[in-house]
Amino acid sequence: MFRKILMLLGLSLALAACATPEVRLGPDGRPLPQVYRISAADTSDIQFRMLDGVNALRAASGAGQVRLSSELNAAAATHAQDMSRQNRPWHFGSDGSSPLDRAARVGYTGQLFGENISESYETELETLSAWMEEPDTRSVILEPRAQDLGIAWFQEPSGKIWWTMILGG
């Protein structure tokens, strides 16, 4: 008898360890959003998930693949942090700089085709999906002449993420 109780207790503990975390629901019955926390260790994973997503979308539209550009990543990172300081998503830096200015400052010599920005609490792929829903930002992602991609973000302690994507070639 003691053996059966011990086995049932062990089985119960094993099942409890497999339980999924509690999902809180809002008044509409949908799951409440959770903060998407990004650590420094996530950088390359996020950049490559975004690169893979962009290239899949470009392939579906008949456009060639793009590659990550360290220069454009640097320009995007500078702007994401600057948007947070300004507390507004827009294409001009606090010093009046444009996307062209920021790309030139980091040594990018190619042509710039566009910059997508976002202020959100969403993951990189949710942000990419939102950009694809808007004609202006979708056209930047699918620009057939693009060869280079820069993607970066800045996350505030509250969890808000400022995303910047730049395409050039």
Coordinates of N, CA and C in Angstrom, one line a residue:
M1 N 0.8 -1.2 0.0 CA 0.0 0.0 0.0 C 0.9 1.3 0.0
F2 N 1.9 1.3 0.9 CA 2.8 2.4 0.9 C 3.5 2.6 -0.4
R3 N 3.8 1.6 -1.1 CA 4.4 1.6 -2.4 C 3.5 2.3 -3.4
K4 N 2.2 2.0 -3.4 CA 1.3 2.6 -4.3 C 1.1 4.1 -4.1
I5 N 1.0 4.4 -2.8 CA 0.9 5.8 -2.5 C 2.1 6.6 -2.9
L6 N 3.3 6.0 -2.7 CA 4.6 6.7 -3.1 C 4.6 6.8 -4.6
M7 N 4.2 5.8 -5.4 CA 4.1 5.9 -6.8 C 3.2 7.0 -7.3
L8 N 2.0 7.0 -6.7 CA 1.0 8.0 -7.1 C 1.5 9.4 -6.7
L9 N 2.2 9.6 -5.6 CA 2.7 10.9 -5.3 C 3.8 11.3 -6.3
G10 N 4.7 10.4 -6.7 CA 5.7 10.6 -7.7 C 5.1 11.0 -9.0
L11 N 4.1 10.3 -9.4 CA 3.4 10.5 -10.7 C 2.7 11.9 -10.6
S12 N 2.1 12.3 -9.5 CA 1.5 13.6 -9.4 C 2.5 14.7 -9.5
L13 N 3.6 14.5 -8.8 CA 4.7 15.5 -8.9 C 5.2 15.7 -10.4
A14 N 5.4 14.5 -11.0 CA 5.8 14.6 -12.4 C 4.8 15.3 -13.3
L15 N 3.6 15.0 -13.1 CA 2.5 15.7 -13.9 C 2.5 17.2 -13.6
A16 N 2.6 17.6 -12.3 CA 2.6 19.0 -12.0 C 3.8 19.7 -12.6
A17 N 4.9 19.1 -12.7 CA 6.1 19.7 -13.4 C 5.8 20.0 -14.8
C18 N 4.9 19.2 -15.5 CA 4.6 19.4 -16.9 C 3.5 20.4 -17.1
A19 N 2.9 20.9 -16.1 CA 1.8 21.8 -16.3 C 2.2 23.1 -17.0
T20 N 1.4 23.6 -17.8 CA 1.6 24.8 -18.5 C 1.4 26.0 -17.6
P21 N 2.1 27.1 -17.7 CA 1.9 28.2 -16.9 C 0.5 28.8 -17.0
E22 N 0.0 29.4 -16.0 CA -1.4 29.9 -16.0 C -1.4 31.1 -17.0
V23 N -2.4 31.1 -17.9 CA -2.7 32.1 -18.8 C -3.8 33.0 -18.3
R24 N -3.6 34.3 -18.1 CA -4.6 35.1 -17.6 C -5.4 35.6 -18.8
L25 N -6.8 35.7 -18.6 CA -7.6 36.1 -19.7 C -8.2 37.5 -19.3
G26 N -8.4 38.3 -20.4 CA -9.0 39.6 -20.2 C -10.5 39.4 -20.3
P27 N -11.3 40.6 -20.1 CA -12.7 40.6 -20.1 C -13.3 40.0 -21.4
D28 N -12.5 40.1 -22.5 CA -13.0 39.6 -23.8 C -12.8 38.1 -24.0
G29 N -12.1 37.5 -23.0 CA -11.9 36.1 -23.1 C -10.6 35.7 -23.8
R30 N -9.9 36.7 -24.3 CA -8.6 36.5 -24.9 C -7.4 36.6 -23.9
P31 N -6.3 35.9 -24.2 CA -5.2 36.0 -23.3 C -4.7 37.5 -23.2
L32 N -4.3 37.9 -21.9 CA -3.7 39.2 -21.7 C -2.3 39.2 -22.2
P33 N -1.9 40.2 -22.8 CA -0.5 40.3 -23.3 C 0.5 40.2 -22.2
Q34 N 1.6 39.5 -22.5 CA 2.7 39.4 -21.5 C 3.9 40.2 -22.1
V35 N 4.7 40.7 -21.2 CA 5.9 41.4 -21.6 C 6.9 40.5 -22.3
Y36 N 7.4 40.9 -23.5 CA 8.4 40.1 -24.2 C 9.7 40.7 -23.8
R37 N 10.4 40.0 -23.0 CA 11.7 40.5 -22.5 C 12.9 40.0 -23.4
I38 N 13.7 40.9 -23.7 CA 14.9 40.6 -24.6 C 16.1 40.8 -23.8
S39 N 17.0 39.8 -23.8 CA 18.3 40.0 -23.2 C 19.4 40.1 -24.2
A40 N 20.6 40.6 -23.8 CA 21.7 40.7 -24.8 C 22.0 39.4 -25.5
A41 N 21.8 38.3 -24.8 CA 22.1 37.0 -25.4 C 21.2 36.6 -26.5
D42 N 20.0 37.3 -26.6 CA 19.1 37.0 -27.6 C 19.3 37.7 -29.0
T43 N 20.3 38.6 -29.0 CA 20.5 39.5 -30.1 C 20.6 38.7 -31.5
S44 N 21.6 37.8 -31.5 CA 21.8 37.1 -32.8 C 20.6 36.3 -33.2
D45 N 19.9 35.6 -32.2 CA 18.7 34.8 -32.5 C 17.6 35.7 -33.1
I46 N 17.4 36.9 -32.5 CA 16.4 37.8 -33.0 C 16.7 38.3 -34.4
Q47 N 17.9 38.7 -34.6 CA 18.3 39.2 -35.9 C 18.2 38.1 -37.0
F48 N 18.5 36.9 -36.7 CA 18.4 35.8 -37.7 C 17.0 35.4 -37.9
R49 N 16.1 35.4 -36.8 CA 14.7 35.2 -37.0 C 14.1 36.2 -37.9
M50 N 14.5 37.5 -37.7 CA 13.9 38.5 -38.5 C 14.5 38.4 -40.0
L51 N 15.7 38.1 -40.1 CA 16.3 37.9 -41.5 C 15.6 36.8 -42.2
D52 N 15.4 35.7 -41.5 CA 14.7 34.5 -42.1 C 13.3 34.9 -42.5
G53 N 12.6 35.6 -41.6 CA 11.2 36.0 -42.0 C 11.2 37.0 -43.1
V54 N 12.1 37.9 -43.2 CA 12.1 38.9 -44.3 C 12.4 38.1 -45.6
N55 N 13.4 37.3 -45.6 CA 13.8 36.5 -46.8 C 12.7 35.6 -47.3
A56 N 11.9 35.0 -46.3 CA 10.8 34.2 -46.7 C 9.7 35.0 -47.4
L57 N 9.4 36.2 -46.9 CA 8.5 37.1 -47.5 C 8.9 37.6 -48.9
R58 N 10.2 37.9 -48.9 CA 10.8 38.4 -50.2 C 10.8 37.3 -51.3
A59 N 11.1 36.0 -50.9 CA 11.0 34.9 -51.8 C 9.6 34.7 -52.3
A60 N 8.6 34.8 -51.5 CA 7.3 34.7 -51.9 C 6.8 35.7 -52.9
S61 N 7.5 36.9 -52.8 CA 7.1 38.0 -53.7 C 8.0 38.0 -55.0
G62 N 9.0 37.1 -55.0 CA 9.9 37.1 -56.2 C 11.1 38.0 -56.0
A63 N 11.3 38.6 -54.9 CA 12.5 39.4 -54.6 C 13.6 38.5 -54.1
G64 N 14.9 39.0 -54.4 CA 16.0 38.3 -53.9 C 16.2 38.4 -52.4
Q65 N 17.1 37.6 -51.9 CA 17.4 37.6 -50.4 C 18.3 38.8 -50.1
V66 N 18.1 39.1 -48.8 CA 19.0 40.2 -48.2 C 19.9 39.5 -47.2
R67 N 21.0 40.2 -46.8 CA 21.9 39.7 -45.8 C 22.0 40.8 -44.7
L68 N 22.4 40.4 -43.5 CA 22.6 41.3 -42.4 C 23.8 42.2 -42.7
S69 N 23.6 43.5 -42.4 CA 24.7 44.4 -42.6 C 25.1 45.0 -41.2
S70 N 26.3 44.8 -40.8 CA 26.7 45.4 -39.5 C 26.6 46.9 -39.4
E71 N 26.8 47.6 -40.6 CA 26.7 49.0 -40.6 C 25.2 49.4 -40.4
L72 N 24.3 48.8 -41.1 CA 22.9 49.1 -41.0 C 22.4 48.7 -39.6
N73 N 22.9 47.6 -39.1 CA 22.5 47.2 -37.7 C 22.8 48.3 -36.7
A74 N 24.1 48.9 -36.9 CA 24.5 49.9 -36.0 C 23.6 51.2 -36.1
A75 N 23.3 51.5 -37.4 CA 22.5 52.7 -37.6 C 21.1 52.5 -37.0
A76 N 20.5 51.3 -37.1 CA 19.2 50.9 -36.6 C 19.2 51.0 -35.1
A77 N 20.3 50.5 -34.5 CA 20.4 50.5 -33.0 C 20.5 51.9 -32.4
T78 N 21.2 52.8 -33.1 CA 21.3 54.2 -32.7 C 19.9 54.8 -32.7
H79 N 19.2 54.5 -33.8 CA 17.9 55.2 -33.9 C 16.9 54.6 -33.0
A80 N 16.9 53.3 -32.7 CA 15.9 52.7 -31.8 C 16.1 53.4 -30.4
Q81 N 17.3 53.5 -30.0 CA 17.6 54.1 -28.7 C 17.2 55.6 -28.6
D82 N 17.5 56.3 -29.7 CA 17.1 57.7 -29.8 C 15.6 57.9 -29.8
M83 N 14.9 57.0 -30.5 CA 13.4 57.1 -30.4 C 12.9 57.0 -29.0
S84 N 13.5 56.1 -28.3 CA 13.1 55.9 -26.9 C 13.3 57.2 -26.1
R85 N 14.5 57.8 -26.3 CA 14.8 59.0 -25.6 C 13.8 60.1 -25.9
Q86 N 13.4 60.2 -27.2 CA 12.5 61.2 -27.6 C 11.0 60.8 -27.3
N87 N 10.8 59.6 -26.9 CA 9.5 59.0 -26.6 C 8.5 59.2 -27.8
R88 N 9.0 59.0 -29.0 CA 8.1 59.1 -30.1 C 8.7 58.3 -31.3
P89 N 7.9 57.5 -32.0 CA 8.4 56.8 -33.2 C 8.3 57.7 -34.4
W90 N 9.5 58.1 -34.9 CA 9.5 58.8 -36.1 C 10.9 58.7 -36.7
H91 N 11.1 59.1 -37.9 CA 12.3 58.8 -38.7 C 13.4 59.8 -38.5
F92 N 13.2 60.8 -37.7 CA 14.2 61.9 -37.5 C 14.9 61.7 -36.1
G93 N 16.2 61.8 -36.1 CA 16.9 61.7 -34.8 C 16.8 63.0 -34.0
S94 N 17.1 62.9 -32.8 CA 17.0 64.1 -31.9 C 17.9 65.2 -32.4
D95 N 18.9 64.8 -33.2 CA 19.8 65.8 -33.7 C 19.4 66.3 -35.1
G96 N 18.2 65.9 -35.5 CA 17.7 66.2 -36.9 C 18.1 65.3 -38.0
S97 N 18.9 64.2 -37.6 CA 19.4 63.3 -38.6 C 18.3 62.5 -39.3
S98 N 18.5 62.1 -40.5 CA 17.6 61.3 -41.3 C 18.2 59.9 -41.4
P99 N 17.4 58.9 -41.9 CA 18.0 57.6 -42.1 C 19.2 57.6 -42.9
L100 N 19.3 58.5 -43.9 CA 20.4 58.6 -44.8 C 21.7 59.1 -44.0
D101 N 21.5 60.1 -43.2 CA 22.5 60.6 -42.3 C 23.1 59.5 -41.4
R102 N 22.2 58.7 -40.8 CA 22.6 57.7 -39.8 C 23.4 56.6 -40.5
A103 N 22.9 56.2 -41.7 CA 23.6 55.2 -42.4 C 25.0 55.6 -42.9
A104 N 25.1 56.9 -43.3 CA 26.4 57.4 -43.7 C 27.4 57.5 -42.5
R105 N 26.9 57.9 -41.3 CA 27.7 58.0 -40.1 C 28.4 56.7 -39.8
V106 N 27.7 55.6 -40.0 CA 28.3 54.3 -39.6 C 29.1 53.7 -40.8
G107 N 29.3 54.4 -41.9 CA 30.1 54.0 -43.0 C 29.4 53.2 -44.0
Y108 N 28.1 53.2 -44.1 CA 27.4 52.4 -45.1 C 27.5 53.2 -46.4
T109 N 27.9 52.5 -47.5 CA 28.1 53.2 -48.7 C 27.1 52.9 -49.8
G110 N 26.2 51.9 -49.5 CA 25.2 51.6 -50.4 C 24.0 52.6 -50.4
Q111 N 23.1 52.3 -51.3 CA 21.9 53.1 -51.4 C 20.9 52.7 -50.4
L112 N 20.3 53.6 -49.7 CA 19.2 53.3 -48.7 C 17.9 53.3 -49.4
F113 N 17.1 52.2 -49.1 CA 15.8 52.1 -49.7 C 14.6 52.4 -48.7
G114 N 14.9 52.3 -47.5 CA 13.8 52.7 -46.5 C 14.1 52.2 -45.1
E115 N 13.3 52.8 -44.2 CA 13.5 52.5 -42.8 C 12.1 52.2 -42.2
N116 N 11.9 51.1 -41.5 CA 10.7 50.8 -40.8 C 10.9 51.0 -39.3
I117 N 10.0 51.6 -38.6 CA 10.1 51.8 -37.2 C 8.8 51.3 -36.5
S118 N 8.9 51.0 -35.2 CA 7.8 50.6 -34.5 C 8.0 50.8 -33.0
E119 N 7.0 51.2 -32.3 CA 6.9 51.3 -30.8 C 5.9 50.3 -30.4
S120 N 6.4 49.2 -29.7 CA 5.4 48.2 -29.4 C 5.9 47.3 -28.2
Y121 N 5.1 46.4 -27.8 CA 5.5 45.4 -26.8 C 5.5 44.0 -27.5
E122 N 5.6 44.0 -28.9 CA 5.5 42.8 -29.6 C 6.8 42.2 -30.0
T123 N 6.8 40.9 -30.3 CA 8.1 40.2 -30.7 C 8.5 40.7 -32.1
E124 N 9.7 40.3 -32.5 CA 10.2 40.7 -33.8 C 9.3 40.2 -34.9
L125 N 8.8 39.0 -34.8 CA 7.9 38.4 -35.9 C 6.5 39.0 -35.9
E126 N 6.0 39.4 -34.7 CA 4.7 40.1 -34.7 C 4.9 41.5 -35.3
T127 N 6.1 42.1 -35.0 CA 6.3 43.4 -35.6 C 6.5 43.4 -37.1
L128 N 7.2 42.3 -37.6 CA 7.3 42.1 -39.0 C 5.9 41.9 -39.7
S129 N 5.1 41.2 -39.0 CA 3.7 40.9 -39.5 C 3.0 42.2 -39.6
A130 N 3.1 43.1 -38.6 CA 2.4 44.4 -38.6 C 2.9 45.3 -39.7
W131 N 4.2 45.2 -39.9 CA 4.8 46.0 -41.0 C 4.3 45.5 -42.4
M132 N 4.1 44.2 -42.5 CA 3.6 43.7 -43.8 C 2.1 44.0 -44.0
E133 N 1.4 44.4 -43.0 CA 0.0 44.8 -43.2 C -0.2 46.2 -43.8
E134 N 0.9 47.0 -43.7 CA 0.8 48.4 -44.2 C 1.6 48.6 -45.5
P135 N 0.9 49.2 -46.5 CA 1.6 49.3 -47.8 C 2.9 49.9 -47.8
D136 N 3.1 51.0 -47.1 CA 4.4 51.7 -47.1 C 5.5 50.9 -46.5
T137 N 5.3 50.3 -45.3 CA 6.3 49.5 -44.7 C 6.5 48.2 -45.4
R138 N 5.5 47.6 -46.0 CA 5.6 46.4 -46.8 C 6.5 46.6 -48.0
S139 N 6.3 47.8 -48.7 CA 7.1 48.1 -49.8 C 8.6 48.2 -49.5
V140 N 9.0 48.7 -48.3 CA 10.4 48.7 -47.9 C 10.9 47.3 -47.8
I141 N 10.2 46.4 -47.1 CA 10.6 45.1 -46.9 C 10.8 44.3 -48.2
L142 N 9.9 44.6 -49.2 CA 9.9 43.8 -50.4 C 10.6 44.6 -51.6
E143 N 11.3 45.7 -51.3 CA 12.0 46.4 -52.3 C 12.9 45.5 -53.1
P144 N 12.7 45.3 -54.4 CA 13.5 44.3 -55.1 C 15.0 44.6 -55.2
R145 N 15.4 45.8 -55.1 CA 16.8 46.2 -55.2 C 17.6 46.0 -53.9
A146 N 16.9 45.8 -52.8 CA 17.6 45.7 -51.5 C 18.4 44.4 -51.5
Q147 N 19.6 44.6 -50.8 CA 20.5 43.5 -50.6 C 21.0 43.4 -49.2
D148 N 20.8 44.5 -48.4 CA 21.3 44.6 -47.1 C 20.2 44.9 -46.1
L149 N 20.3 44.3 -44.9 CA 19.3 44.5 -43.9 C 19.9 44.9 -42.6
G150 N 19.4 45.9 -41.9 CA 19.8 46.2 -40.6 C 18.6 46.1 -39.7
I151 N 18.7 45.5 -38.5 CA 17.6 45.4 -37.6 C 18.1 45.5 -36.2
A152 N 17.5 46.4 -35.4 CA 17.9 46.5 -34.0 C 16.7 47.0 -33.2
W153 N 16.8 47.1 -31.9 CA 15.8 47.5 -31.0 C 16.4 48.1 -29.8
F154 N 15.5 48.7 -29.0 CA 15.9 49.2 -27.7 C 14.7 48.9 -26.8
Q155 N 14.9 48.2 -25.7 CA 13.8 47.9 -24.8 C 14.0 48.6 -23.5
E156 N 12.9 49.3 -23.2 CA 12.8 50.1 -21.9 C 12.5 49.2 -20.8
P157 N 12.8 49.6 -19.5 CA 12.5 48.7 -18.4 C 11.1 48.3 -18.3
S158 N 10.2 49.1 -18.8 CA 8.7 48.8 -18.8 C 8.4 47.7 -19.7
G159 N 9.3 47.3 -20.6 CA 9.1 46.3 -21.6 C 8.8 46.8 -23.0
K160 N 8.5 48.1 -23.1 CA 8.3 48.7 -24.4 C 9.5 48.6 -25.3
I161 N 9.3 48.2 -26.6 CA 10.4 47.9 -27.5 C 10.3 48.9 -28.7
W162 N 11.4 49.5 -29.0 CA 11.5 50.4 -30.1 C 12.3 49.7 -31.2
W163 N 11.6 49.3 -32.3 CA 12.2 48.6 -33.4 C 12.6 49.5 -34.5
T164 N 13.7 49.2 -35.1 CA 14.2 49.9 -36.4 C 14.7 48.9 -37.4
M165 N 14.2 48.9 -38.6 CA 14.7 48.1 -39.7 C 15.1 49.0 -40.8
I166 N 16.2 48.7 -41.4 CA 16.7 49.5 -42.5 C 17.1 48.6 -43.6
L167 N 16.7 48.9 -44.9 CA 17.1 48.1 -46.0 C 17.9 49.0 -47.0
G168 N 18.9 48.4 -47.5 CA 19.7 49.1 -48.5 C 20.3 48.2 -49.5
G169 N 21.1 48.7 -50.4 CA 21.7 47.8 -51.4 C 22.8 48.6 -52.3

